[in-house]
Coordinates of C-alpha atoms in Angstrom, one line a residue:
Chain A
M165 CA -24.3 32.0 -13.0
Y166 CA -25.4 33.9 -10.0
S167 CA -21.8 34.5 -8.9
V168 CA -20.9 35.8 -12.4
K169 CA -23.9 38.2 -12.2
I170 CA -22.6 39.4 -8.7
T171 CA -19.2 39.8 -10.2
R172 CA -20.3 42.0 -13.1
I173 CA -22.4 44.3 -10.9
S174 CA -19.6 44.6 -8.3
S175 CA -17.1 45.5 -11.1
A176 CA -19.5 48.1 -12.4
I177 CA -20.0 49.6 -8.9
L178 CA -16.2 49.8 -8.4
F179 CA -15.7 51.3 -11.9
A180 CA -18.4 54.0 -11.2
I181 CA -16.8 54.9 -7.9
L182 CA -13.5 55.3 -9.5
V183 CA -14.9 57.6 -12.3
A184 CA -16.7 59.6 -9.7
A185 CA -13.6 60.1 -7.7
M186 CA -11.7 61.2 -10.7
L187 CA -14.2 63.9 -11.6
C188 CA -14.2 65.6 -8.2
P189 CA -13.5 69.3 -8.3
Q190 CA -10.1 70.6 -7.8
P191 CA -8.9 72.6 -4.6
T192 CA -9.1 76.3 -4.4
E193 CA -8.0 76.9 -0.7
G194 CA -4.7 77.5 0.7
G195 CA -3.1 78.7 3.8
T196 CA -1.6 76.3 6.4
G197 CA 1.8 75.0 6.8
L198 CA 1.1 72.4 4.2
R199 CA 1.8 73.1 0.5
D200 CA -1.2 74.7 -1.2
R201 CA -1.2 72.8 -4.4
E202 CA 1.3 70.4 -5.8
N203 CA 1.8 67.9 -8.6
A204 CA 4.5 65.4 -8.2
F205 CA 5.8 62.4 -9.8
G206 CA 8.0 60.0 -7.8
I207 CA 10.2 56.8 -8.3
G208 CA 12.2 54.7 -5.9
P209 CA 12.9 51.4 -4.3
R210 CA 11.0 49.7 -1.6
I211 CA 12.8 47.3 0.7
S212 CA 10.5 44.9 2.5
Y213 CA 10.3 42.1 5.0
V214 CA 7.5 39.8 3.6
Q215 CA 5.7 37.1 5.4
V216 CA 3.4 34.7 3.8
R217 CA 1.4 31.6 5.0
D218 CA -0.8 29.8 2.5
D219 CA -2.5 27.0 4.0
I220 CA -3.5 25.4 0.7
V221 CA 0.3 24.4 0.6
V222 CA 1.4 24.1 4.1
P223 CA 0.5 25.9 7.3
L224 CA 4.1 27.3 7.5
R225 CA 5.2 30.9 7.7
F226 CA 7.5 31.8 4.9
S227 CA 9.5 35.1 5.4
G228 CA 12.3 37.0 3.8
P229 CA 13.5 40.2 2.1
G230 CA 11.9 41.8 -0.8
L231 CA 12.8 44.5 -3.2
S232 CA 10.2 46.5 -5.2
L233 CA 10.2 49.4 -7.7
L234 CA 7.7 52.1 -6.8
L235 CA 6.2 54.7 -9.2
F236 CA 3.6 57.4 -8.1
Y237 CA 1.8 60.4 -9.2
E238 CA 0.3 62.9 -6.7
R239 CA -2.0 65.8 -7.3
R240 CA -2.4 67.5 -4.0
G241 CA -4.3 70.3 -2.8
L242 CA -5.5 71.5 0.6
V243 CA -9.0 70.2 0.1
H244 CA -8.5 67.3 -2.4
Q245 CA -5.7 64.8 -3.1
H246 CA -5.4 62.4 -5.8
E247 CA -2.7 59.7 -5.7
V248 CA -1.9 56.9 -8.1
D249 CA 0.9 54.4 -7.4
A250 CA 2.2 51.3 -9.1
R251 CA 4.6 48.7 -7.7
L252 CA 6.4 45.7 -8.9
G253 CA 8.5 43.5 -6.6
L254 CA 9.9 40.2 -5.8
A255 CA 10.6 38.7 -2.3
L256 CA 12.7 35.6 -1.7
L257 CA 11.3 33.5 1.2
R258 CA 12.2 30.7 3.5
D259 CA 10.1 28.6 5.9
R260 CA 11.3 27.2 9.3
Y261 CA 13.0 24.1 7.5
G262 CA 14.9 26.4 5.1
F263 CA 12.7 25.4 2.1
S264 CA 12.3 28.1 -0.3
G265 CA 9.6 30.2 -1.8
A266 CA 9.1 33.5 -3.6
V267 CA 6.4 36.1 -4.1
L268 CA 6.2 38.2 -7.2
S269 CA 3.9 41.0 -6.3
S270 CA 2.5 44.0 -8.2
S271 CA -0.1 46.6 -7.4
L272 CA -1.8 49.5 -8.8
S273 CA -3.8 51.9 -6.7
Y274 CA -5.7 55.1 -6.7
R275 CA -6.6 57.1 -3.6
Y276 CA -8.8 60.0 -3.3
L277 CA -8.7 62.1 -0.1
H278 CA -10.8 65.0 0.9
S279 CA -10.0 67.5 3.7
L280 CA -12.1 67.1 6.8
S281 CA -10.5 69.7 9.2
N282 CA -8.0 72.4 8.9
N283 CA -6.3 72.3 12.3
T284 CA -6.5 69.1 14.3
F285 CA -3.5 68.3 16.5
G286 CA -1.5 71.0 14.4
G287 CA -2.3 69.3 11.1
K288 CA -5.0 68.3 8.7
I289 CA -7.2 65.3 8.5
F290 CA -8.4 63.9 5.1
L291 CA -10.8 61.2 4.5
G292 CA -11.5 59.5 1.2
S293 CA -11.2 56.1 -0.4
K294 CA -8.7 53.8 -2.0
L295 CA -9.2 51.6 -4.9
N296 CA -6.4 49.0 -5.2
W297 CA -5.5 46.1 -7.5
S298 CA -2.8 43.7 -6.3
L299 CA -1.5 40.6 -7.6
N300 CA 0.7 38.3 -5.5
D301 CA 2.0 35.3 -7.5
E302 CA 3.3 32.9 -4.9
F303 CA 5.8 30.1 -5.7
F304 CA 6.5 27.5 -3.0
Y305 CA 8.9 25.7 -5.4
D306 CA 10.3 23.2 -2.7
W307 CA 6.8 22.3 -1.5
D308 CA 5.2 22.4 -4.9
E309 CA 7.3 22.9 -8.0
E310 CA 4.5 22.3 -10.4
H311 CA 1.7 24.8 -9.4
L312 CA 1.2 28.6 -9.0
Y313 CA -0.5 29.9 -5.9
W314 CA -1.8 33.4 -5.7
L315 CA -3.9 36.1 -4.0
T316 CA -5.4 38.6 -6.4
T317 CA -7.4 41.3 -5.1
I318 CA -9.3 44.4 -6.4
E319 CA -10.5 46.2 -3.4
L320 CA -12.2 49.4 -2.3
G321 CA -12.4 51.1 1.1
P322 CA -12.0 54.2 3.2
A323 CA -8.7 55.9 3.6
L324 CA -7.8 58.4 6.4
R325 CA -4.7 60.6 6.6
Y326 CA -3.3 62.9 9.1
S327 CA -0.9 65.4 7.5
R328 CA 1.3 67.9 9.3
S329 CA 4.0 70.4 8.4
I330 CA 6.8 70.1 10.8
K331 CA 9.1 72.8 9.4
K332 CA 9.9 74.4 6.0
E333 CA 9.9 71.7 3.3
R334 CA 9.2 68.9 5.8
Q335 CA 5.9 67.2 6.2
I336 CA 4.7 64.0 7.8
H337 CA 1.7 61.9 6.7
L338 CA 0.1 59.1 8.6
T339 CA -2.3 57.2 6.3
L340 CA -4.6 54.3 7.1
S341 CA -6.7 52.4 4.6
F342 CA -8.7 49.3 4.6
P343 CA -11.0 47.7 2.1
V344 CA -14.6 46.9 2.9
V345 CA -15.5 45.2 -0.4
A346 CA -13.2 43.3 -2.7
M347 CA -13.0 40.9 -5.6
I348 CA -10.6 38.1 -4.9
S349 CA -9.1 35.3 -6.7
R350 CA -7.3 32.2 -5.1
P351 CA -6.3 28.9 -6.5
P352 CA -8.6 26.0 -6.2
L353 CA -7.9 23.6 -3.4
Y354 CA -7.4 20.5 -5.6
R355 CA -5.9 20.6 -9.0
Y356 CA -6.3 17.6 -11.1
Y357 CA -3.5 18.2 -13.6
K358 CA 0.2 17.7 -13.4
T359 CA 1.8 21.0 -14.0
D360 CA 1.0 24.7 -14.5
E361 CA 2.3 26.6 -17.3
L362 CA 4.9 28.3 -15.1
T363 CA 7.2 29.3 -17.9
K364 CA 4.6 31.4 -19.6
V365 CA 4.2 35.0 -18.6
G366 CA 0.6 35.1 -19.9
F367 CA -0.3 32.3 -17.6
L368 CA 1.2 34.0 -14.7
L369 CA -0.8 37.2 -15.3
S370 CA -4.1 35.6 -16.5
K371 CA -4.5 32.6 -14.3
P372 CA -4.5 34.5 -11.0
H373 CA -7.5 36.6 -12.5
E374 CA -9.7 33.6 -13.0
D375 CA -12.7 33.1 -10.8
L376 CA -12.7 36.5 -9.2
H377 CA -15.4 36.6 -6.7
F378 CA -16.9 39.1 -4.4
A379 CA -15.8 39.2 -0.9
L380 CA -16.8 41.1 2.2
F381 CA -15.1 41.3 5.6
D382 CA -16.1 37.9 6.6
T383 CA -13.9 36.3 4.0
Y384 CA -11.2 38.9 3.3
Q385 CA -9.5 41.3 5.7
A386 CA -6.9 43.8 4.8
A387 CA -5.3 47.0 6.1
Q388 CA -2.5 49.2 5.3
I389 CA -0.8 51.7 7.4
S390 CA 1.9 54.2 6.3
F391 CA 4.0 56.8 7.9
A392 CA 5.9 59.1 5.4
Y393 CA 8.5 61.7 6.1
E394 CA 8.5 64.0 3.2
M395 CA 11.4 66.4 2.5
R396 CA 11.7 68.5 -0.5
R397 CA 13.1 65.9 -2.9
I398 CA 13.1 62.7 -0.9
T399 CA 10.3 60.9 1.0
L400 CA 11.1 58.1 3.5
T401 CA 7.9 56.0 4.1
Y402 CA 7.3 53.0 6.3
T403 CA 4.4 50.9 5.1
G404 CA 2.7 48.0 6.9
S405 CA 0.4 45.9 4.8
F406 CA -1.8 43.1 5.9
K407 CA -4.0 40.8 3.8
H408 CA -5.9 37.7 4.9
A409 CA -8.2 35.6 2.8
T410 CA -10.1 32.7 4.3
E411 CA -11.2 30.7 1.3
P412 CA -10.6 28.0 0.1
E413 CA -8.0 27.7 2.7
P414 CA -6.6 30.7 4.7
V415 CA -3.8 32.8 3.3
T416 CA -2.0 35.6 5.1
L417 CA 0.4 38.1 3.6
F418 CA 2.1 40.7 5.9
T419 CA 4.6 43.1 4.7
N420 CA 6.8 45.7 6.4
S421 CA 8.4 48.1 4.0
I422 CA 10.6 51.1 3.8
D423 CA 10.5 53.2 0.7
V424 CA 12.9 55.8 -0.4
T425 CA 11.5 57.9 -3.2
W426 CA 12.6 60.8 -5.2
R427 CA 9.9 63.4 -6.0
F428 CA 9.8 65.7 -9.0
R429 CA 7.4 68.5 -8.2
W430 CA 5.8 71.1 -10.4
Chain B
M260 CA 15.6 72.0 22.8
V261 CA 17.0 68.9 24.6
G262 CA 13.5 67.8 25.5
H263 CA 12.4 68.2 21.9
R264 CA 15.2 66.0 20.7
M265 CA 14.5 63.5 23.4
K266 CA 10.9 63.4 22.3
R267 CA 11.9 62.7 18.8
K268 CA 14.3 59.9 19.8
I269 CA 11.6 58.3 21.9
T270 CA 9.1 58.5 19.0
L271 CA 11.6 56.9 16.7
L272 CA 12.3 54.2 19.3
I273 CA 8.7 53.4 19.7
A274 CA 8.1 53.4 16.0
L275 CA 11.0 51.0 15.4
S276 CA 10.0 48.7 18.2
M277 CA 6.6 48.5 16.7
V278 CA 8.1 47.5 13.4
F279 CA 10.3 44.8 14.9
A280 CA 7.5 43.6 17.1
L281 CA 5.4 43.1 13.9
L282 CA 8.2 41.3 12.0
R283 CA 7.2 37.8 12.7
C284 CA 3.6 38.1 13.5
I285 CA 2.2 35.3 11.2
P286 CA 2.2 32.1 13.4
N287 CA 3.7 28.8 12.0
G288 CA 1.4 25.9 12.1
Q289 CA 1.8 22.1 12.7
L290 CA 2.4 20.0 9.6
K291 CA 0.8 16.9 11.3
N292 CA -2.0 16.9 13.7
N293 CA -4.3 13.9 13.3
F294 CA -3.5 11.0 15.7
D295 CA -6.2 8.5 14.6
V296 CA -4.6 5.3 13.6
D297 CA -7.3 2.8 13.8
P298 CA -9.1 2.2 10.4
V299 CA -12.8 3.0 10.4
Q300 CA -15.2 0.4 8.8
L301 CA -16.8 2.0 5.6
F302 CA -18.8 0.6 2.9
D303 CA -15.9 0.7 0.5
G304 CA -15.0 -3.0 0.3
W305 CA -12.3 -2.9 2.9
Q306 CA -12.4 -5.3 5.8
I307 CA -10.9 -4.0 8.9
A308 CA -8.9 -5.9 11.5
T309 CA -6.6 -4.9 14.4
T310 CA -2.9 -5.1 14.2
E311 CA -2.9 -8.1 16.8
E312 CA -5.6 -10.0 14.7
A313 CA -3.2 -9.5 11.7
G314 CA -0.3 -10.9 13.7
L315 CA 1.6 -7.6 14.0
L316 CA 3.0 -6.3 17.3
R317 CA 1.4 -2.9 17.9
P318 CA 4.2 -1.2 19.8
K319 CA 6.5 -1.9 16.7
V320 CA 3.8 -0.6 14.3
M321 CA 3.6 2.4 16.5
E322 CA 7.4 2.9 16.2
A323 CA 7.0 3.0 12.4
Y324 CA 4.1 5.4 12.9
E325 CA 6.2 7.7 15.1
M326 CA 9.0 7.8 12.5
Y327 CA 6.6 8.9 9.9
W328 CA 4.7 11.3 12.2
D329 CA 7.9 13.3 13.1
E330 CA 7.5 17.0 12.3
D331 CA 11.2 17.0 11.1
A332 CA 11.0 14.1 8.8
F333 CA 8.6 13.0 6.1
Y334 CA 7.6 16.6 5.9
N335 CA 5.2 16.2 3.1
A336 CA 3.7 12.9 4.3
K337 CA -0.1 12.6 4.1
S338 CA -1.1 9.1 4.8
L339 CA 0.2 5.7 5.9
L340 CA -2.0 2.6 5.5
I341 CA -1.0 -1.1 6.4
V342 CA -2.9 -4.2 5.0
R343 CA -2.2 -7.7 6.1
Y344 CA -3.9 -10.8 4.9
G345 CA -6.2 -8.5 2.7
K346 CA -7.5 -6.5 5.7
L347 CA -6.8 -2.9 6.6
V348 CA -5.1 -2.9 9.9
F349 CA -3.7 0.6 10.3
E350 CA -4.6 3.9 8.7
N351 CA -3.5 7.5 9.5
Y352 CA -4.0 10.7 7.8
C353 CA -1.5 12.9 9.5
R354 CA -2.5 16.3 8.3
D355 CA -6.3 15.9 8.0
V356 CA -8.6 12.9 8.2
A357 CA -10.4 14.4 5.3
D358 CA -7.4 13.2 3.0
R359 CA -8.9 9.7 3.2
D360 CA -11.6 10.9 0.9
I361 CA -9.5 13.1 -1.3
K362 CA -7.9 11.9 -4.5
G363 CA -4.2 12.8 -4.8
H364 CA -1.7 12.7 -7.7
I365 CA 0.2 9.4 -7.3
Q366 CA 2.9 10.8 -9.7
S367 CA 5.1 8.1 -11.2
A368 CA 3.3 5.4 -9.2
T369 CA 0.9 5.8 -12.3
K370 CA 3.5 3.9 -14.2
S371 CA 2.6 0.7 -12.1
I372 CA -1.1 1.0 -13.1
T373 CA 0.1 1.6 -16.7
S374 CA 1.9 -1.8 -16.4
L375 CA -1.2 -3.5 -15.0
S376 CA -3.2 -2.1 -17.9
F377 CA -0.7 -3.3 -20.4
G378 CA -0.9 -6.7 -18.8
V379 CA -4.7 -6.7 -19.2
A380 CA -4.2 -5.8 -22.9
R381 CA -1.7 -8.5 -23.3
D382 CA -4.1 -11.0 -21.6
Q383 CA -6.7 -9.9 -24.1
G384 CA -4.4 -11.0 -26.9
Y385 CA -3.3 -7.6 -28.2
F386 CA 0.3 -8.0 -27.4
P387 CA 1.1 -11.6 -27.7
N388 CA 4.8 -10.8 -28.1
I389 CA 6.3 -8.2 -25.9
D390 CA 9.2 -7.9 -28.3
T391 CA 6.8 -6.3 -30.9
L392 CA 8.5 -3.2 -32.3
L393 CA 6.9 0.1 -31.8
Y394 CA 7.7 0.7 -35.4
D395 CA 5.3 -2.1 -36.4
I396 CA 2.5 -0.4 -34.5
M397 CA 3.0 3.2 -35.7
P398 CA 5.4 3.4 -38.6
E399 CA 4.2 6.7 -39.8
K400 CA 5.4 8.4 -36.6
F401 CA 9.1 7.5 -37.1
D402 CA 11.8 9.4 -38.9
T403 CA 14.6 7.8 -40.9
D404 CA 16.7 6.9 -38.0
T405 CA 16.9 3.1 -38.3
M406 CA 18.2 2.7 -34.7
K407 CA 14.9 4.1 -33.3
Q408 CA 12.9 1.6 -35.4
K409 CA 14.3 -1.2 -33.2
I410 CA 12.6 0.1 -30.1
S411 CA 10.4 -2.7 -28.8
M412 CA 7.5 -2.8 -26.2
R413 CA 10.0 -4.6 -23.8
H414 CA 12.5 -1.7 -24.2
L415 CA 9.8 0.8 -23.4
L416 CA 8.5 -1.3 -20.4
T417 CA 12.1 -1.4 -18.9
M418 CA 13.0 2.3 -19.5
K419 CA 15.5 1.2 -22.3
S420 CA 14.1 2.8 -25.4
G421 CA 17.4 5.0 -25.7
I422 CA 15.4 8.1 -26.5
A423 CA 17.2 11.2 -25.0
F424 CA 14.3 13.0 -23.5
D425 CA 14.8 14.0 -19.9
N426 CA 11.8 14.2 -17.5
D427 CA 12.0 17.8 -16.7
D428 CA 12.1 18.6 -20.4
W429 CA 9.3 16.0 -21.0
S430 CA 7.1 17.9 -18.3
I431 CA 7.5 21.3 -19.9
E432 CA 7.5 20.3 -23.6
M433 CA 4.7 17.8 -23.5
L434 CA 2.4 19.2 -20.8
V435 CA 3.1 22.9 -21.1
N436 CA 4.0 23.5 -24.7
K437 CA 1.8 20.7 -26.0
P438 CA 3.2 19.7 -29.4
A439 CA 0.6 19.0 -32.2
D440 CA 1.8 15.4 -32.5
P441 CA 3.3 14.3 -29.2
I442 CA 4.4 10.9 -30.5
Q443 CA 6.1 12.3 -33.5
Y444 CA 7.6 14.9 -31.3
T445 CA 9.0 12.3 -28.8
L446 CA 10.4 10.1 -31.7
A447 CA 12.1 13.0 -33.3
K448 CA 14.4 13.3 -30.2
P449 CA 18.0 12.0 -30.5
M450 CA 19.1 8.7 -29.0
Y451 CA 21.5 8.4 -26.1
A452 CA 22.0 4.8 -26.6
A453 CA 20.9 1.9 -28.8
P454 CA 17.5 0.4 -27.7
G455 CA 17.9 -2.1 -24.9
D456 CA 21.4 -1.1 -24.0
S457 CA 20.9 1.1 -21.0
F458 CA 18.3 1.8 -18.3
Y459 CA 17.5 5.5 -18.0
Y460 CA 14.4 6.3 -16.0
R461 CA 12.1 8.6 -18.0
D462 CA 8.6 9.5 -18.7
C463 CA 8.6 9.4 -22.5
D464 CA 8.9 5.6 -22.5
P465 CA 5.5 4.9 -20.6
Q466 CA 3.9 7.6 -22.7
L467 CA 4.7 5.7 -25.9
V468 CA 3.3 2.5 -24.2
S469 CA 0.1 4.4 -23.6
S470 CA 0.1 5.5 -27.2
A471 CA 0.8 2.0 -28.4
I472 CA -2.0 0.5 -26.3
E473 CA -4.4 3.1 -27.7
R474 CA -3.4 2.3 -31.2
V475 CA -3.5 -1.5 -30.9
T476 CA -6.7 -1.8 -28.8
S477 CA -8.6 1.2 -30.1
Q478 CA -9.2 2.0 -26.4
R479 CA -7.4 4.5 -24.2
L480 CA -5.2 3.3 -21.4
E481 CA -7.7 4.9 -18.9
E482 CA -10.6 2.9 -20.5
I483 CA -8.8 -0.4 -20.2
A484 CA -7.9 0.4 -16.6
R485 CA -11.5 1.6 -15.8
D486 CA -13.2 -1.5 -17.4
N487 CA -10.8 -4.2 -16.2
I488 CA -9.4 -3.0 -13.0
F489 CA -11.1 0.1 -11.3
T490 CA -14.6 -1.0 -11.8
P491 CA -14.1 -4.6 -10.4
L492 CA -12.2 -3.0 -7.5
G493 CA -15.1 -0.5 -6.8
I494 CA -12.8 2.5 -7.7
T495 CA -15.1 5.0 -9.2
D496 CA -13.8 8.4 -8.0
Y497 CA -10.4 8.9 -9.9
F498 CA -8.9 11.3 -12.5
W499 CA -6.5 10.3 -15.1
E500 CA -4.9 13.2 -17.0
A501 CA -4.6 13.0 -20.8
N502 CA -2.3 14.9 -23.2
S503 CA -3.2 17.4 -25.9
E504 CA -4.2 14.6 -28.2
G505 CA -6.5 12.9 -25.6
T506 CA -4.2 10.0 -24.9
T507 CA -3.9 9.0 -21.3
L508 CA -0.8 9.9 -19.7
G509 CA 1.2 6.8 -19.2
P510 CA 4.0 7.9 -16.6
V511 CA 2.0 10.2 -14.4
G512 CA -1.3 11.9 -14.0
L513 CA -3.5 9.4 -12.1
F514 CA -5.2 10.8 -9.0
L515 CA -6.6 8.3 -6.4
K516 CA -7.7 8.1 -2.9
P517 CA -5.3 6.3 -0.6
R518 CA -7.8 3.4 0.1
D519 CA -8.2 2.9 -3.6
L520 CA -4.4 3.0 -4.0
A521 CA -4.2 0.1 -1.5
K522 CA -6.9 -1.8 -3.4
I523 CA -4.5 -1.8 -6.4
G524 CA -1.9 -3.1 -4.1
K525 CA -4.1 -5.8 -2.7
L526 CA -4.9 -6.8 -6.3
V527 CA -1.2 -7.2 -7.1
A528 CA -0.5 -8.9 -3.8
Q529 CA -3.2 -11.5 -4.6
D530 CA -1.6 -12.3 -8.0
G531 CA -4.2 -10.3 -10.0
V532 CA -7.1 -12.1 -8.4
W533 CA -10.0 -10.0 -6.9
E534 CA -13.1 -11.7 -5.5
D535 CA -12.3 -15.0 -7.3
Q536 CA -11.8 -13.2 -10.6
Q537 CA -8.5 -13.1 -12.4
L538 CA -8.4 -9.5 -13.5
V539 CA -4.7 -9.5 -14.4
S540 CA -2.9 -12.8 -15.3
H541 CA -0.7 -14.4 -12.7
D542 CA 2.3 -14.5 -15.2
W543 CA 2.1 -10.8 -16.0
I544 CA 2.0 -9.9 -12.3
L545 CA 5.1 -12.1 -11.8
M546 CA 7.0 -10.8 -14.7
S547 CA 6.3 -7.2 -14.0
T548 CA 7.1 -7.3 -10.4
T549 CA 10.4 -9.3 -10.7
S550 CA 13.6 -7.8 -11.9
Q551 CA 13.9 -7.4 -15.5
T552 CA 16.9 -5.0 -15.3
G553 CA 19.3 -3.6 -12.8
V554 CA 19.1 0.2 -12.0
P555 CA 22.3 2.1 -12.0
G556 CA 23.0 3.9 -8.7
P557 CA 24.3 3.2 -5.1
E558 CA 21.2 1.4 -4.0
N559 CA 20.7 -2.2 -5.0
Y560 CA 17.2 -1.5 -6.6
Q561 CA 16.0 -3.5 -9.6
Y562 CA 13.3 -2.7 -12.0
G563 CA 10.5 -4.9 -13.3
Y564 CA 7.8 -3.6 -15.8
Y565 CA 7.3 -0.3 -14.2
W566 CA 7.5 -1.7 -10.6
W567 CA 10.6 -1.2 -8.5
V568 CA 12.0 -4.3 -7.0
V569 CA 13.8 -4.0 -3.6
P570 CA 15.8 -7.2 -2.9
E571 CA 17.0 -5.7 0.4
V572 CA 13.4 -6.5 2.0
N573 CA 12.3 -9.0 -0.7
G574 CA 9.6 -6.7 -1.9
F575 CA 8.5 -4.5 -4.7
T576 CA 6.8 -1.2 -4.8
A577 CA 5.1 1.4 -7.1
R578 CA 6.8 4.7 -6.5
G579 CA 5.9 8.3 -7.2
A580 CA 7.6 11.6 -6.7
G581 CA 7.2 13.2 -3.2
G582 CA 6.7 9.8 -1.6
Q583 CA 3.9 7.8 -3.1
F584 CA 4.3 4.1 -2.5
I585 CA 2.4 0.8 -2.8
F586 CA 4.9 -1.4 -1.2
I587 CA 4.3 -5.0 -1.3
L588 CA 6.0 -7.7 0.9
P589 CA 4.9 -11.0 -0.4
Q590 CA 6.7 -12.9 2.0
Y591 CA 4.8 -11.5 4.9
D592 CA 1.5 -10.8 3.0
I593 CA 1.9 -7.2 4.0
L594 CA 1.1 -4.1 1.9
I595 CA 2.1 -0.6 2.9
V596 CA 0.7 2.5 1.2
M597 CA 2.1 5.9 1.7
T598 CA 0.9 9.1 0.0
S599 CA 2.5 12.5 0.2
M600 CA 2.3 15.9 -1.2
P601 CA 3.1 15.0 -4.8
S602 CA 4.8 17.9 -6.3
T603 CA 7.6 18.5 -3.8
N604 CA 11.3 18.9 -4.5
D605 CA 12.4 15.3 -3.8
D606 CA 15.9 16.4 -2.9
K607 CA 14.6 18.6 0.0
V608 CA 11.0 18.0 1.0
G609 CA 10.1 14.7 -0.7
T610 CA 10.3 11.2 0.7
T611 CA 12.6 9.0 -1.4
L612 CA 12.5 5.2 -1.5
S613 CA 15.7 4.9 0.6
E614 CA 14.1 7.2 3.3
F615 CA 10.9 5.2 3.3
L616 CA 12.7 1.8 3.7
P617 CA 13.4 2.3 7.4
I618 CA 9.6 2.4 8.0
V619 CA 9.1 -0.7 5.8
E620 CA 11.8 -2.5 7.9
K621 CA 10.2 -1.4 11.1
I622 CA 6.8 -2.8 10.0
I623 CA 8.5 -6.0 9.0
E624 CA 10.0 -6.1 12.6
S625 CA 6.4 -6.0 13.9
V626 CA 5.5 -9.4 12.4
I627 CA 4.8 -11.8 15.1
R628 CA 6.9 -14.9 14.3

């Protein structure tokens, strides 16, 4: 009962922060090498190298390539930046014995950044926050062909960005974000039934959202760093993403990705 | 200009190096890490003895243990227990000693407990004739196929019903899709052979046995097992899954602790007697654990009533996917229990009976003659 209450309060706080961020005033400044104001929609593939270790199953590292589809919308100014991105991807993994697994991952995130300085190391520094929902459905089908494993997180934390124009129509962005509060869901340690409804899409979406509970740094650690090289139409981005939850048994996901996205600006 | 380019290259090189350095940063762990092999005296009904007291050569037992302990074999193993003369003489939980107190899915080893429970119902007079037709028990569930109406309890107990319902399909259709009337749904399947003609290992047959027991005794399979087997054996912490109608699963779905699994084995090894009480009749134990039919395949296995008979070592075993065994060697008064992660791909990660037999043979070698 207590945890349900905490869950509801936390959800309300997260929602309020999101709404507040959305209602922030729009930029009016201009002037540096960075573009003054820009709206952009983007789409592109993400090629990843994914590593997962979920100790509920076995304490083995599963790793392998992944492919995702990335969609984003950006509304950038020199003072405020709003970014929304969505991703859906699949990675095929193997452990040291060659036994197979897979991770079906999806995420939706919103980031708000506010300019802190106008000329630091030749660029601008932004500080803000990121709200992120991510779902990682893990299938370790050689080790457990009957059950679904997952790490679902709804997380909120600060985001920091350094942006710099390197020449006309060329920019670089270095972004760091890490959650400080999160709602997480993990499978129970013991499951007293024979088989999950793995063939039902509804189950794959709904089950990993059961028992979402509040988590702080002691039980959930995550960080994401990205380096983007932005050209007029195309952006190349390296992203390193780390997630680690400790309960009911540790799970760690580490992903190195390269995105190639096409931008449509107006 | 050159310096600027060089700087760029160096930056790129450093960035790439960092990426590659991070590529494999999650460490691998050990699958097996608990070395304790001597049983601990608990107040759970088990008496403890040393291997020597039980007439087993410890070095040979340790050779068996090392086979099972290997990181590159029996990947999914969780426990190995040896009982001789009714006493627990060896006990290891290779992943975590806590597994001793955690109930695990024994998969198809459940069938052997279904068999014991059927034996209890039979002993109580509910199934005086094992050739009773299922049609006589639940005629309203059958369609007009007259061949199906000839399916008897004996056919169901020996996997010879002839109903074409593969196990993978059974798991999905019965446990995920959950039909409104599971018995009727099963009996609506086509036949692959006439009843009694051919052995084909499948889950639908023991599920029909569970339904028949429930219909005839007005008690669920689990209730019969609980009142007549589990409670006298002191087994209180277990879980037995039921289907959408509330009928106990007959082929799978029983979760037991390893020591409790060993108690089931001890009951069978003692011909159904537990503390001077005949819980299951001697003749049912004998019938169900001796060969009632051959099993197609390269191995020379036989099948009783939901017990696998292994003439090669003159023993019989309950057997579940992944590597769950209650292996009984009556000639040596030895009982070996192995539990494993239950839901693994048996072709890759799981422990099959033929892979487990070398451990059994090594333990037989340890007997002091």
